[in-house]
CSV table of C-alpha atoms in Angstrom, one decimal:
chain,number,residue,atom,x,y,z
A,20,MET,CA,-3.2,14.4,0.5
A,21,SER,CA,-0.5,14.8,-2.3
A,22,THR,CA,-1.5,14.2,-5.9
A,23,ASN,CA,1.8,15.2,-7.5
A,24,VAL,CA,3.9,12.1,-6.8
A,25,PRO,CA,6.6,10.7,-9.0
A,26,THR,CA,5.9,7.2,-10.3
A,27,ASP,CA,9.5,6.1,-11.2
A,28,PRO,CA,11.0,4.3,-7.8
A,29,ALA,CA,14.5,5.3,-8.8
A,30,ALA,CA,13.4,9.0,-8.4
A,31,SER,CA,14.1,8.9,-4.8
A,32,PRO,CA,17.0,6.4,-4.1
A,33,ALA,CA,17.5,7.7,-0.5
A,34,GLY,CA,13.8,7.1,0.2
A,35,ARG,CA,13.5,3.6,0.8
A,36,HIS,CA,11.3,2.3,3.8
A,37,GLN,CA,10.2,-0.9,5.1
A,38,VAL,CA,6.7,-2.1,4.9
A,39,VAL,CA,5.7,-5.0,7.3
A,40,ILE,CA,2.5,-6.9,6.8
A,41,ALA,CA,1.1,-6.8,10.5
A,42,GLU,CA,-0.6,-10.2,10.2
A,43,THR,CA,2.4,-12.2,8.6
A,44,GLY,CA,5.4,-10.3,9.9
A,45,GLU,CA,6.5,-10.1,6.3
A,46,SER,CA,8.6,-7.1,5.3
A,47,PHE,CA,9.6,-5.5,2.1
A,48,ALA,CA,11.7,-2.7,0.7
A,49,CYS,CA,9.6,0.3,-0.6
A,50,ALA,CA,11.0,3.4,-2.4
A,51,SER,CA,9.2,6.7,-1.2
A,52,ALA,CA,8.3,7.3,-4.9
A,53,GLU,CA,6.7,4.0,-5.2
A,54,THR,CA,3.3,2.6,-4.0
A,55,ALA,CA,3.1,0.1,-1.3
A,56,LEU,CA,1.3,-2.0,-3.6
A,57,ASN,CA,4.0,-2.0,-6.2
A,58,ALA,CA,6.2,-3.0,-3.6
A,59,LEU,CA,4.5,-5.8,-2.6
A,60,SER,CA,3.9,-7.1,-6.0
A,61,ARG,CA,7.6,-6.9,-6.8
A,62,SER,CA,8.3,-8.7,-3.3
A,63,GLY,CA,7.9,-12.3,-5.1
A,64,ARG,CA,4.8,-13.1,-3.1
A,65,LYS,CA,2.7,-15.2,-5.6
A,66,GLY,CA,-1.3,-14.5,-6.2
A,67,ILE,CA,-1.4,-10.7,-5.1
A,68,PRO,CA,-4.4,-9.4,-6.4
A,69,VAL,CA,-3.3,-5.7,-8.1
A,70,GLY,CA,-6.8,-4.8,-9.9
A,71,CYS,CA,-6.7,-1.2,-11.5
A,72,ARG,CA,-3.5,0.0,-9.7
A,73,GLY,CA,-5.3,3.4,-9.7
A,74,GLY,CA,-7.5,3.5,-6.8
A,75,GLY,CA,-10.9,2.7,-8.5
A,76,CYS,CA,-11.3,-0.9,-7.7
A,77,GLY,CA,-10.8,-1.3,-4.1
A,78,VAL,CA,-9.0,-4.8,-4.1
A,79,CYS,CA,-5.9,-3.6,-2.2
A,80,LYS,CA,-7.4,-1.9,0.7
A,81,VAL,CA,-5.1,-1.9,3.8
A,82,GLN,CA,-5.1,0.0,7.3
A,83,VAL,CA,-1.7,1.7,8.1
A,84,LEU,CA,-1.2,0.9,11.6
A,85,THR,CA,2.0,2.8,12.1
A,86,GLY,CA,4.2,5.1,10.0
A,87,GLU,CA,3.8,8.1,7.5
A,88,PHE,CA,2.7,8.2,4.2
A,89,ARG,CA,1.2,10.3,1.4
A,90,THR,CA,-1.6,9.3,-0.9
A,91,ARG,CA,-3.0,10.1,-4.2
A,92,PRO,CA,-6.7,10.3,-5.1
A,93,MET,CA,-8.9,7.0,-4.2
A,94,SER,CA,-12.3,6.2,-5.3
A,95,ARG,CA,-14.8,7.3,-2.6
A,96,CYS,CA,-16.8,4.0,-3.4
A,97,HIS,CA,-14.0,2.1,-1.8
A,98,VAL,CA,-12.4,4.6,0.9
A,99,SER,CA,-14.8,6.8,2.6
A,100,GLU,CA,-13.6,9.9,4.5
A,101,ALA,CA,-14.3,8.0,7.4
A,102,ASP,CA,-12.0,5.0,6.3
A,103,GLU,CA,-9.4,7.7,5.6
A,104,ALA,CA,-9.6,9.0,9.1
A,105,ARG,CA,-9.0,5.5,10.3
A,106,ARG,CA,-6.2,5.2,8.1
A,107,GLU,CA,-7.9,2.5,5.8
A,108,VAL,CA,-6.6,3.3,2.2
A,109,LEU,CA,-5.7,1.5,-1.0
A,110,ALA,CA,-2.3,0.2,-1.1
A,111,CYS,CA,-2.0,1.3,-4.8
A,112,CYS,CA,-2.5,4.9,-3.7
A,113,ILE,CA,-0.1,5.2,-0.6
A,114,TYR,CA,3.5,6.3,-0.7
A,115,PRO,CA,5.6,5.3,2.4
A,116,GLU,CA,7.6,8.3,3.9
A,117,SER,CA,8.6,6.2,6.9
A,118,ASP,CA,8.6,2.5,7.8
A,119,VAL,CA,5.0,1.5,7.8
A,120,GLN,CA,3.1,-1.4,9.2
A,121,LEU,CA,-0.1,-2.4,7.2
A,122,ARG,CA,-3.1,-4.5,8.3
A,123,VAL,CA,-4.7,-6.3,5.3
A,124,VAL,CA,-8.5,-5.5,5.3
A,125,GLY,CA,-9.8,-5.9,1.7
A,126,LYS,CA,-9.9,-8.6,-0.7
A,127,MET,CA,-6.3,-9.2,-0.8
A,128,GLN,CA,-6.7,-11.0,2.6
A,129,LYS,CA,-6.9,-14.1,0.7
A,130,ALA,CA,-3.6,-13.8,-1.2
A,131,ILE,CA,-1.9,-12.7,2.3
A,132,PHE,CA,-3.2,-15.3,4.5
A,133,ARG,CA,-2.5,-18.3,2.2
A,134,LYS,CA,0.4,-20.5,2.9
A,135,PRO,CA,3.3,-19.4,0.5
């Protein structure tokens, strides 16, 4: 787990990756210095709940099915060590290091599965 991550997406221009939502097939670009939630919010999808953006509310819980990522601290109230071992994490706290595929498991499901 890394806690020293840049917050400016422009800080790593070469590190752009695709993030795919498994249930819908939607994909969007995400810089390695940007959280998956920020990239999803920027993608133009309406109604994406963003909560606290700091790992404390649990609204953006996802499971990373494929790909590599690094994390910043997340509330253990919402992501247990067992969750993290299953790669269930908060989208606001993960930084893709390769193309990743996500399955939405948290409260964000309602927004993702709503017809655009």
